[in-house]
Each structure stands twice: as C-alpha cells, then as structure tokens.
Coordinates of C-alpha atoms and ligand atoms in Angstrom, one line a residue:
X1 CA 0.0 0.0 0.0
X2 CA 1.3 3.5 -0.8
X3 CA 0.6 6.8 0.7
X4 CA -1.5 9.2 -1.3
X5 CA 0.1 12.3 0.1
X6 CA 3.4 13.9 -0.9
X7 CA 6.1 14.1 1.6
X8 CA 6.6 17.7 2.8
X9 CA 10.1 16.6 3.8
X10 CA 12.1 17.6 6.8
X11 CA 12.3 21.2 5.8
X12 CA 8.7 22.0 5.6
X13 CA 7.8 19.7 8.5
X14 CA 10.3 21.7 10.6
X15 CA 8.5 24.9 9.8
X16 CA 5.8 24.1 12.3
X17 CA 8.0 22.1 14.5
X18 CA 8.2 24.6 17.3
X19 CA 4.6 25.5 17.8
X20 CA 2.6 23.2 20.1
X21 CA -0.2 21.2 18.7
X22 CA -3.6 22.8 18.6
X23 CA -6.3 20.7 20.2
X24 CA -6.2 17.0 20.7
X25 CA -4.4 15.0 18.1
X26 CA -3.8 11.3 18.8
X27 CA -2.5 8.4 16.8
X28 CA -2.2 4.7 16.5
X29 CA 1.2 3.7 15.4
X30 CA 1.4 -0.1 14.9
X31 CA 4.2 -2.0 13.4
X32 CA 2.8 -4.1 10.5
X33 CA 4.3 -7.3 11.9
X34 CA 1.1 -9.3 12.2
X35 CA -2.6 -9.0 12.4
X36 CA -3.9 -6.9 15.2
X37 CA -6.3 -8.5 17.7
X38 CA -8.4 -7.0 20.4
X39 CA -5.5 -5.9 22.5
X40 CA -4.0 -3.6 19.8
X41 CA -7.4 -2.3 18.7
X42 CA -8.3 -1.6 22.3
X43 CA -5.3 0.7 22.5
X44 CA -6.3 2.3 19.2
X45 CA -9.8 2.7 20.5
X46 CA -8.7 4.6 23.6
X47 CA -6.6 6.9 21.4
X48 CA -9.5 7.3 19.0
X49 CA -12.0 8.0 21.7
X50 CA -9.8 10.6 23.3
X51 CA -9.6 12.4 20.0
X52 CA -13.3 12.1 19.3
X53 CA -14.4 13.2 22.7
X54 CA -12.4 16.4 22.3
X55 CA -13.4 17.0 18.7
X56 CA -9.8 16.4 17.7
X57 CA -8.0 14.3 15.1
X58 CA -7.0 10.7 15.0
X59 CA -4.0 9.6 12.8
X60 CA -2.8 6.2 11.7
X61 CA 0.9 5.9 11.2
X62 CA 2.6 2.7 10.1
X63 CA 5.9 2.0 11.9
X64 CA 7.3 -0.3 9.2
X65 CA 11.0 0.3 9.6
X66 CA 11.7 -3.3 10.7
X67 CA 11.3 -4.5 7.1
X68 CA 12.2 -8.1 7.7
X69 CA 9.3 -8.5 10.1
X70 CA 6.7 -6.8 7.9
X71 CA 3.8 -9.1 7.2
X72 CA 2.2 -8.5 3.8
X73 CA -1.5 -7.6 4.0
X74 CA -1.4 -6.5 7.6
X75 CA -1.9 -2.8 6.9
X76 CA -4.8 -3.5 4.6
X77 CA -6.4 -5.7 7.2
X78 CA -5.8 -3.1 9.9
X79 CA -7.5 -0.4 7.9
X80 CA -10.4 -2.8 7.0
X81 CA -10.7 -3.5 10.8
X82 CA -11.0 0.2 11.5
X83 CA -13.6 0.7 8.9
X84 CA -15.6 -2.3 10.0
X85 CA -15.6 -0.9 13.6
X86 CA -16.6 2.5 12.4
X87 CA -13.4 4.1 13.7
X88 CA -12.7 6.8 11.1
X89 CA -9.2 8.0 10.5
X90 CA -8.5 11.7 9.8
X91 CA -5.0 11.3 8.5
X92 CA -3.0 8.2 7.5
X93 CA -2.4 5.7 4.7
X94 CA -5.1 5.9 2.1
X95 CA -6.5 9.0 3.6
X96 CA -3.6 11.3 3.3
X97 CA -3.1 14.4 5.3
X98 CA -0.8 17.4 5.7
X99 CA 1.9 15.6 7.8
X100 CA 2.5 12.6 5.7
X101 CA 3.8 10.3 4.4
X102 CA 2.4 8.1 7.1
X103 CA 4.6 5.1 6.4
X104 CA 7.9 5.5 8.3
X105 CA 9.9 3.8 5.5
X106 CA 8.9 6.7 3.4
X107 CA 10.4 9.2 5.9
X108 CA 14.0 8.0 6.2
X109 CA 15.5 11.3 5.1
X110 CA 13.6 13.1 7.9
X111 CA 15.0 10.7 10.6
X112 CA 18.5 11.0 9.2
X113 CA 18.3 14.7 9.5
X114 CA 17.2 14.6 13.1
X115 CA 19.9 12.0 14.0
X116 CA 22.5 14.4 12.6
X117 CA 21.1 17.2 14.7
X118 CA 21.3 15.2 17.8
X119 CA 24.9 14.3 17.0
X120 CA 25.7 17.9 16.2
X121 CA 24.4 19.1 19.6
X122 CA 26.0 16.3 21.6
X123 CA 22.9 14.3 22.4
X124 CA 23.9 11.4 20.2
X125 CA 27.0 9.9 18.8
X126 CA 28.2 7.4 16.2
X127 CA 29.1 4.0 17.4
X128 CA 31.3 1.8 15.2
X129 CA 31.4 -1.3 17.4
X130 CA 31.2 -4.6 15.6
X131 CA 28.5 -7.1 16.4
X132 CA 31.2 -9.4 17.8
X133 CA 32.4 -6.8 20.2
X134 CA 28.9 -6.0 21.4
X135 CA 28.3 -9.7 21.9
X136 CA 31.5 -10.0 23.9
X137 CA 30.5 -7.0 26.1
X138 CA 27.2 -8.6 26.7
X139 CA 28.6 -12.0 27.6
X140 CA 31.0 -10.4 30.1
X141 CA 28.1 -8.5 31.6
X142 CA 26.1 -11.6 31.9
X143 CA 28.9 -13.4 33.7
X144 CA 29.1 -10.6 36.2
X145 CA 25.3 -10.7 36.5
X146 CA 25.0 -7.2 35.3
X147 CA 22.2 -5.9 33.1
X148 CA 23.2 -6.0 29.4
X149 CA 24.1 -2.5 28.3
X150 CA 26.4 -0.8 25.8
X151 CA 29.7 0.0 27.5
X152 CA 29.9 3.4 25.7
X153 CA 33.1 2.5 24.0
X154 CA 32.6 4.9 21.1
X155 CA 31.2 7.7 23.2
X156 CA 34.6 9.1 23.7
X157 CA 35.5 9.4 20.0
X158 CA 36.0 13.0 18.9
X159 CA 33.4 14.3 16.5
X160 CA 36.1 14.8 13.9
X161 CA 37.4 11.2 14.2
X162 CA 33.9 9.8 14.1
X163 CA 33.0 11.9 11.0
X164 CA 36.1 10.8 9.3
X165 CA 35.5 7.1 9.9
X166 CA 31.9 7.5 8.7
X167 CA 33.1 9.4 5.6
X168 CA 35.6 6.6 4.9
X169 CA 32.6 4.2 4.6
X170 CA 32.9 2.5 8.0
X171 CA 29.5 1.2 9.2
X172 CA 28.0 2.7 12.3
X173 CA 24.9 3.2 14.3
X174 CA 23.8 6.4 16.1
X175 CA 23.3 6.1 19.8
X176 CA 21.6 8.4 22.3
X177 CA 24.1 9.9 24.7
X178 CA 22.2 9.3 28.0
X179 CA 23.5 11.7 30.7
X180 CA 25.7 9.8 33.0
X181 CA 24.0 11.0 36.2
X182 CA 20.9 12.8 37.3
X183 CA 17.4 11.7 36.8
X184 CA 14.7 11.8 34.1
X185 CA 11.1 12.1 35.0
X186 CA 8.3 10.8 32.9
X187 CA 4.9 12.3 33.2
X188 CA 2.0 10.1 32.3
X189 CA -1.6 11.2 32.3
X190 CA -2.7 8.1 34.2
X191 CA 0.0 7.9 36.8
X192 CA 2.1 9.8 39.3
X193 CA 5.3 11.1 37.8
X194 CA 7.9 8.3 37.4
X195 CA 11.5 9.2 38.0
X196 CA 14.4 7.1 36.4
X197 CA 18.0 7.2 37.4
X198 CA 19.9 8.1 34.2
X199 CA 22.8 5.9 35.3
X200 CA 20.5 2.9 34.8
X201 CA 19.6 3.7 31.2
X202 CA 21.3 2.4 28.1
X203 CA 22.7 4.5 25.3
X204 CA 20.0 3.2 23.0
X205 CA 20.4 2.9 19.2
X206 CA 18.5 5.6 17.4
X207 CA 19.6 4.9 13.8
X208 CA 20.6 1.4 12.7
X209 CA 23.6 0.7 10.4
X210 CA 21.2 0.2 7.5
X211 CA 20.1 3.8 7.9
X212 CA 16.7 3.0 9.2
X213 CA 15.7 4.5 12.5
X214 CA 14.7 2.6 15.6
X215 CA 11.3 3.1 17.2
X216 CA 12.9 5.5 19.7
X217 CA 13.9 8.0 17.1
X218 CA 11.2 7.5 14.5
X219 CA 8.3 7.7 16.9
X220 CA 9.5 10.8 18.7
X221 CA 10.3 12.7 15.5
X222 CA 7.0 11.7 14.0
X223 CA 4.9 12.4 17.0
X224 CA 6.4 15.8 17.1
X225 CA 6.2 16.6 13.4
X226 CA 2.7 15.2 13.2
X227 CA 1.8 17.4 16.1
X228 CA 0.5 14.7 18.3
X229 CA -0.8 16.0 21.6
X230 CA -1.3 12.7 23.4
X231 CA 0.8 9.6 22.8
X232 CA -1.6 6.8 23.7
X233 CA 0.4 3.5 23.7
X234 CA 0.9 0.2 25.5
X235 CA 2.2 0.1 29.0
X236 CA 5.3 -1.8 27.8
X237 CA 6.7 1.5 26.6
X238 CA 7.0 3.1 30.0
X239 CA 10.5 1.8 30.5
X240 CA 11.6 3.5 27.2
X241 CA 9.8 6.7 28.0
X242 CA 12.8 8.3 29.8
X243 CA 14.8 7.9 26.6
X244 CA 12.0 9.5 24.7
X245 CA 12.0 12.4 27.1
X246 CA 15.7 12.9 26.5
X247 CA 15.2 12.9 22.7
X248 CA 12.6 15.5 23.0
X249 CA 14.9 17.5 25.2
X250 CA 17.8 16.9 22.8
X251 CA 15.8 18.3 19.9
X252 CA 14.5 21.2 22.0
X253 CA 10.9 20.1 21.7
X254 CA 8.2 19.9 24.2
X255 CA 7.1 16.3 24.8
X256 CA 3.4 15.4 24.2
X257 CA 1.4 13.9 27.0
X258 CA 2.1 10.2 27.5
X259 CA -0.8 7.9 28.1
X260 CA 0.4 4.4 28.8
X261 CA -2.7 2.3 28.8
X262 CA -3.0 -1.0 30.8
X263 CA -2.3 -4.3 29.1
X264 CA -5.0 -6.6 28.0
X265 CA -4.3 -10.0 29.5
X266 CA -5.7 -13.5 28.7
X267 CA -8.6 -14.6 30.7
X268 CA -6.5 -16.5 33.2
X269 CA -4.4 -13.4 33.7
X270 CA -1.2 -15.3 33.2
X271 CA 0.1 -13.3 30.3
X272 CA -0.6 -10.7 27.6
X273 CA -3.5 -11.6 25.3
X274 CA -2.2 -13.4 22.2
X275 CA -3.3 -15.7 19.5
X276 CA -2.5 -18.6 21.7
X277 CA -5.3 -17.4 24.0
X278 CA -7.8 -17.4 21.3
X279 CA -7.5 -13.7 20.4
X280 CA -8.4 -13.5 16.7
X281 CA -7.4 -11.0 14.1
X282 CA -10.2 -8.3 14.0
X283 CA -11.7 -9.3 10.7
X284 CA -12.4 -12.8 12.0
X285 CA -14.7 -11.4 14.5
X286 CA -16.6 -9.8 11.6
X287 CA -16.6 -13.1 9.7
X288 CA -18.0 -14.9 12.8
X289 CA -20.9 -12.5 13.0
X290 CA -19.9 -10.3 15.8
X291 CA -21.5 -6.9 15.6
X292 CA -18.9 -4.1 15.3
X293 CA -20.8 -2.0 17.9
X294 CA -20.6 -5.0 20.4
X295 CA -16.9 -5.4 19.9
X296 CA -16.3 -1.7 20.3
X297 CA -18.4 -1.6 23.4
X298 CA -16.6 -4.6 24.8
X299 CA -13.1 -3.3 24.0
X300 CA -13.9 0.1 25.5
X301 CA -14.5 -1.6 28.9
X302 CA -11.1 -3.3 28.8
X303 CA -9.4 -0.8 31.1
X304 CA -12.0 2.0 31.1
X305 CA -15.3 2.3 32.9
X306 CA -18.1 4.7 32.1
X307 CA -18.9 5.4 35.8
X308 CA -22.5 4.3 35.1
X309 CA -23.9 0.9 36.0
X310 CA -25.1 0.3 32.4
X311 CA -22.4 -1.6 30.4
X312 CA -24.2 -1.3 27.0
X313 CA -22.9 1.9 25.5
X314 CA -23.4 3.1 22.0
X315 CA -20.5 4.6 20.1
X316 CA -21.9 8.1 20.7
X317 CA -22.2 7.4 24.4
X318 CA -18.6 6.1 24.5
X319 CA -17.4 9.2 22.8
X320 CA -19.4 11.4 25.1
X321 CA -18.2 9.6 28.3
X322 CA -14.7 8.8 27.5
X323 CA -12.1 10.6 29.6
X324 CA -8.7 9.6 30.8
X325 CA -9.8 9.9 34.4
X326 CA -11.7 6.7 34.1
X327 CA -8.9 4.7 32.4
X328 CA -7.4 2.4 35.0
X329 CA -3.8 1.3 35.4
X330 CA -4.4 -2.3 36.3
X331 CA -4.5 -4.8 33.5
X332 CA -7.7 -5.8 31.9
X333 CA -8.7 -9.4 31.0
X334 CA -10.1 -10.6 27.8
X335 CA -13.0 -12.9 28.4
X336 CA -14.4 -14.3 25.1
X337 CA -17.6 -15.5 26.9
X338 CA -18.4 -12.0 28.0
X339 CA -17.8 -10.7 24.5
X340 CA -20.1 -13.4 23.1
X341 CA -22.7 -12.6 25.7
X342 CA -22.5 -8.9 24.9
X343 CA -22.9 -9.7 21.2
X344 CA -26.0 -11.7 22.0
X345 CA -27.4 -8.7 23.9
X346 CA -26.6 -6.5 20.9
X347 CA -28.3 -8.9 18.6
X348 CA -31.4 -9.0 20.8
X349 CA -31.5 -5.2 20.7
X350 CA -31.5 -4.9 16.9
X351 CA -34.7 -3.9 15.2
X352 CA -35.9 -6.8 13.3
X353 CA -35.2 -5.2 9.9
X354 CA -31.6 -4.5 11.1
X355 CA -31.1 -8.1 12.1
X356 CA -32.4 -9.2 8.7
X357 CA -29.9 -6.8 7.0
X358 CA -27.0 -8.2 9.0
X359 CA -27.9 -11.9 9.0
X360 CA -28.9 -12.2 5.3
X361 CA -25.3 -12.2 4.0
X362 CA -24.4 -15.0 6.4
X363 CA -27.4 -17.0 5.4
X364 CA -27.0 -16.4 1.7
X365 CA -23.3 -17.2 1.4
X366 CA -22.4 -20.6 0.0
X367 CA -22.9 -23.6 2.1
X368 CA -19.1 -24.2 2.0
X369 CA -18.6 -20.8 3.6
X370 CA -21.1 -21.6 6.4
X371 CA -24.3 -20.4 4.7
X372 CA -27.6 -22.3 4.2
X373 CA -27.5 -25.5 2.2
X374 CA -26.8 -24.8 -1.5
X375 CA -30.2 -26.3 -2.4
X376 CA -32.0 -23.4 -0.8
X377 CA -32.6 -20.8 -3.6
X378 CA -31.0 -17.4 -3.3
X379 CA -31.9 -14.6 -2.9
X380 CA -34.0 -15.5 0.1
X381 CA -37.5 -14.1 0.6
X382 CA -36.8 -11.2 2.9
X383 CA -40.2 -11.1 4.5
X384 CA -40.0 -14.8 5.3
X385 CA -36.5 -14.4 6.7
X386 CA -37.8 -11.7 8.9
X387 CA -40.5 -14.0 10.3
X388 CA -37.9 -16.7 10.9
X389 CA -35.4 -14.4 12.5
X390 CA -38.0 -12.9 14.8
X391 CA -38.2 -16.4 16.4
X392 CA -34.4 -16.9 16.6
X393 CA -33.3 -13.5 17.7
X394 CA -33.6 -14.2 21.4
X395 CA -31.2 -17.2 21.2
X396 CA -28.7 -16.0 18.6
X397 CA -25.3 -14.9 19.9
X398 CA -23.5 -14.7 16.5
X399 CA -24.8 -13.8 13.1
X400 CA -22.9 -16.8 11.7
X401 CA -25.2 -19.0 13.7
X402 CA -28.1 -17.9 11.7
X403 CA -27.8 -20.5 8.9
X404 CA -27.6 -23.5 11.2
X405 CA -30.2 -22.2 13.6
X406 CA -32.7 -21.5 10.8
X407 CA -31.9 -24.2 8.2
X408 CA -35.0 -26.2 9.0
X409 CA -37.2 -23.3 7.9
X410 CA -35.7 -23.4 4.5
X411 CA -34.9 -27.0 3.6
X412 CA -37.4 -29.3 1.9
X413 CA -36.5 -32.5 3.8
X414 CA -35.5 -32.8 7.4
X415 CA -32.7 -35.1 8.3
X416 CA -32.9 -36.5 11.8
X417 CA -32.8 -39.7 13.8
X418 CA -36.4 -41.1 14.1
X419 CA -35.6 -42.2 17.6
X420 CA -35.6 -38.5 18.6
X421 CA -39.3 -38.4 18.0
X422 CA -39.8 -40.5 21.2
X423 CA -39.7 -38.3 24.3
X424 CA -38.7 -39.6 27.7
X425 CA -40.9 -42.4 29.0
X426 CA -42.6 -42.7 25.7
X427 CA -42.6 -45.8 23.5
X428 CA -43.2 -46.0 19.8
X429 CA -46.9 -46.8 20.2
X430 CA -47.8 -43.9 22.4
X431 CA -45.7 -41.5 20.4
X432 CA -47.4 -42.7 17.2
X433 CA -50.7 -42.3 18.8
X434 CA -49.9 -38.8 20.0
X435 CA -48.7 -37.7 16.6
X436 CA -51.7 -39.2 14.8
X437 CA -54.1 -37.5 17.1
X438 CA -52.1 -34.2 16.8
X439 CA -52.4 -34.4 13.0
X440 CA -56.1 -34.7 13.4
X441 CA -56.4 -31.8 15.8
X442 CA -54.1 -29.6 13.7
X443 CA -55.6 -30.4 10.4
X444 CA -59.0 -29.5 11.9
X445 CA -57.6 -26.3 13.3
X446 CA -59.3 -24.4 10.5
X447 CA -58.0 -22.1 7.9
X448 CA -56.3 -19.6 10.2
X449 CA -53.0 -21.2 10.9
X450 CA -51.8 -19.1 13.9
X451 CA -50.0 -20.1 17.0
X452 CA -52.8 -18.7 19.2
X453 CA -55.3 -20.9 17.5
X454 CA -53.1 -24.1 17.4
X455 CA -52.0 -24.1 21.0
X456 CA -55.3 -24.4 23.0
X457 CA -56.6 -27.5 21.2
X458 CA -53.2 -29.2 21.4
X459 CA -53.1 -28.5 25.1
X460 CA -56.5 -30.1 25.4
X461 CA -55.2 -33.1 23.5
X462 CA -52.3 -33.5 25.9
X463 CA -54.8 -33.7 28.8
X464 CA -57.0 -36.0 26.9
X465 CA -54.1 -38.4 26.2
X466 CA -52.9 -38.2 29.8
X467 CA -49.5 -37.1 28.8
X468 CA -47.2 -34.4 30.0
X469 CA -47.0 -31.4 27.6
X470 CA -43.3 -32.0 27.2
X471 CA -43.9 -35.5 26.0
X472 CA -46.2 -34.7 23.2
X473 CA -44.6 -31.4 22.3
X474 CA -41.1 -32.9 22.1
X475 CA -42.4 -35.4 19.5
X476 CA -44.1 -32.6 17.6
X477 CA -41.1 -30.3 17.8
X478 CA -38.8 -33.0 16.3
X479 CA -41.4 -33.8 13.7
X480 CA -41.6 -30.2 12.4
X481 CA -38.1 -29.0 13.0
X482 CA -35.9 -32.1 13.1
X483 CA -34.4 -31.1 16.4
X484 CA -35.2 -31.2 20.1
X485 CA -34.4 -27.5 20.6
X486 CA -36.1 -24.8 18.6
X487 CA -38.0 -21.5 19.0
X488 CA -41.5 -21.7 20.6
X489 CA -43.2 -24.6 18.9
X490 CA -46.5 -23.1 17.8
X491 CA -44.9 -19.9 16.5
X492 CA -42.5 -22.1 14.6
X493 CA -45.4 -24.0 13.1
X494 CA -47.1 -20.7 12.2
X495 CA -44.1 -19.5 10.3
X496 CA -43.6 -22.9 8.6
X497 CA -47.2 -22.7 7.5
X498 CA -50.0 -25.3 7.5
X499 CA -48.9 -27.3 4.5
X500 CA -45.3 -27.7 5.5
X501 CA -46.1 -28.4 9.2
X502 CA -48.7 -31.1 8.4
X503 CA -46.5 -32.7 5.7
X504 CA -43.6 -33.0 8.2
X505 CA -45.9 -34.4 10.8
X506 CA -47.2 -37.0 8.4
X507 CA -43.6 -37.8 7.4
X508 CA -42.8 -38.4 11.1
X509 CA -45.8 -40.6 11.5
X510 CA -44.7 -42.7 8.5
X511 CA -41.2 -43.0 9.9
X512 CA -42.5 -44.4 13.1
X513 CA -45.1 -46.6 11.5
X514 CA -42.7 -48.3 9.3
X515 CA -39.3 -48.2 10.9
X516 CA -36.4 -48.7 8.5
Ligands
LIG1 N1 5.2 0.6 16.7 C1 4.9 0.5 18.1 C2 4.2 -0.8 18.4 O1 3.6 -1.3 17.5 C3 4.1 1.7 18.5 C4 4.0 2.1 19.9 C5 3.4 3.5 20.0 O2 2.2 3.6 19.9 O3 4.2 4.4 20.1 O4 4.2 -1.2 19.5

C-alpha cells in the first residue's frame, strides 16, 4: 500500500516544529508485523475516543522500519478493521493528510536529518562497534550478573574522528548519549510522575547501520512533526519513556502527554493476550458474525469504565463519556464468553429489519462458507427471513449461527434420527398415537394457521391423552423442526405454514409406523 500524500520533507515539517499542537491529536502507530487483535485495537480505540471526545483528530501511522518483520497484507487488514468498527481516521495511509507520508519507511530522510542534529548538539554519537564486540561485552556483563548495556566504548570518540570514519565508509549506528548521572522524570496522564536514574539507562540505538531509525527516534520525530498532543500507547513502553523524554529535550521540543494504557491479558491473567489465548485478528470477529458495535463496546470496557452501571454503550455514548480519568492502570482481561454474551445482547436489541440486513449475508453465502444448504434458492425471501429471525433473535449470539439455527425453515427435507421423536418415557406406540391425534387436531384447526389458534386444542389433547406437555410437544417439535431445541413450537409452526407443518408431521408418522 502506498501513501496518497506527498512528503513535505524535513524542511517544511520543521517549519511548524516549534509551535505546540492545537487541540487534541492522537494516533495509533502499529508495526505491521502481524494481524492486530483485540489488544491492539483496544489501545487504538482509547486513542481514537480521546480524540473524538475532544473533537480532535486521529491519525494512523505505520511503523514499518523493521522491514524483515513486515507481514504483507497486515496494513490493509488493519484499515479494514478500523472501517468495520466505524473508527474513522483523519490522517493516514489511504486518507492522506498534511503531515505525511504516514509510512515510516517513506520518511527516512527526515530521521537522518534529526539524527544528525542530535549528533551535532551532543545528544547522540556514532558507534562503530562490531556485532562481535557488542556480543563479547554482553557476555562479560552476563557473567558478572550485570544488566546488558552498551559500554559506551565509542562515546569518547572525537566528533572529527567519528565523522572521518563514517566518511571513509565504515558502518555505524547512532546512539543516544544518555546523561551519566541525574534523573529523568516521565509524566503520564494516568499515573504519578515516574523518575528514572539516568545511570541505569542504556545508550539506545537511534539509527541502525542500514540507515533505518529505531522506534525510539522515529516515533519521537513523527509524534512531534505530526503534532501529536497525546501519545496513547501500550504500557510496555514506559521503560523506554525516559529515553524519549531525553530525545525531546535533545531536539529542543516539548514532549506530548504520554498515556500508557494498561495491558489486556488473557482470561486466566497469566500473560498478555495473544493468538495462543484465542484472540483473533479483528476481521475474523466480523466473519464470525460479531457486531462491530458490540466489539467496540466490549473493547472500551477493557481498562476503562463509564462510571455508570449500564455496560451497554453506543458509540456516541462512548465518545461522550470517554475521559482519561476513568482509564485504570491495572491490566484488563479478555473474556471471550463475556464478549459473546455482549454480542448476544446487541443482537437482541437490533430492530428486526436491522437483524435481517445483517444476517442475510451470512445465510445467503455458499454452504461451504457456512451459509444455508446450497439447495436453498437465493436470494431468500426477505419477508420470510424476517419472520424466521424474529423467532431466533432471542437465542442468537453470533450472526454466523443464523444459517444453522434457521436451516429447518428453508430445507425441503429434514434429516434427523427417528428415535428423537420419542420423548422420555414414551414408546413407539404412544408416540405414534400422540402424533396421529395431533395431526387430526391440527388439520382441523381451521384455515387460520396461527400459534394462538393451534396451541389451545393441542393442550386439550395433551390432557385427553394423559401425557405431559413436554412428552407430546417434544415429538411434535422433532417432527416439524428435526431437532429437540427450537424456537417456541406453535410460533414455529405458524411460520412454517399449514402445509409444511402437516407434511412434516405425516412424514414423522410414516417413519415411526414403518421403521427402516
Ligand atoms: N510501533 C509501536 C508498536 O507497535 C508503537 C508504539 C506506539 O504507539 O508508540 O508497539
């Protein structure tokens, strides 16, 4: 994917570099190294809600400088996920914007320029150490049980010498010159100020030997040039934040507000949510028939609370209520069952026509993709689908369940084990008798085939036969639906219609009368 905007380049970007951002501008800045699941999107959602609450702007920036780890298609999937969720992007890939390009690989000249500035003003230096030397240093540190850290071997090189070696073609990285003593304080919107001893910090690499920046340099430069007011990112970055504060200082810039949001853990709380814990790439939630508004609502509650007791919040309500004061610092846990339950609640709340709109594509897709059997003619009759879904709405938790839940409303022949027709403590004879008498009662039920007209005479029949309702109605349910669990029996028969219901009943009688 390419960016539709033209790079203003370091020079024009620098023109507005010294004025603070106006209003709230937030961003999501993923590395395209895989497919984002709920954890990543939750962080993005907090960033997005913060901007939307304030009437500000939300940017998407792709941090793709680790080229070897870039996964093809992940940016497209990310954007499709945003669009499915209804999280609009003001600036970013495919949208453009005044501070692009929004792919870091297209901004290399900018980072080089700022790395040079940091070298020139003494906040960074060139390091020519070989891989082998660095490894030896680390090994020695490990033996002494010291934390691995660069030993600052090249920090003492004179600027002239370092420039000469670089000019002669020797490979180097650029490292941050962390002050040797003193402290650096990180201010985070969700926490008390955190103070780090500089002596414990590493001279981190800012620019790699291939000329690509590391996260530390690229993110800081971009957040500044893109005029980000709030850096909303995962908690794991807190430990690097003092380095970032130093880079801002080194470039003479004011740091944006940091908002390190709590992790999303797996349900057992034993580790960060991952694929291994069943977290799916966002588009798979779509394909399973989650409603985007349910997923958004669920994600918003992973680390934030509205302060109200109601936990069903529309997108507008989320935007209205979202403030950083209610974002916690303790980790949230992803519970797939709660998400599923919430989806079920959203499905139940849908107006019937809305449910039809959303469920139809799942029902009409090919059988091999989970749709209704291929023998069922498409397009489906919308009015009939509405009558069917009205009965299933209560039980449905995922739209993708619609085809299996409703198949018996559409197929010509039911496939089921005849033994299912016999309810508990019922033998073949009594069942057969019950079904035959039911056929008579139902056939005589007149021309108006309505649940309210079918049920009373059938209840009278149960009494007359000396059965329990469940005994007769189980047989009848299996006869007309082919299953033991279905929506309310008489409403189901009403939707199936007189002809189909009676035909299925006769078929069941025939099965029992002449067992194969
Ligand atoms: N590229 C970083 C990541 O994916 C971004 C962190 C940030 O939001 O600054 O973790």
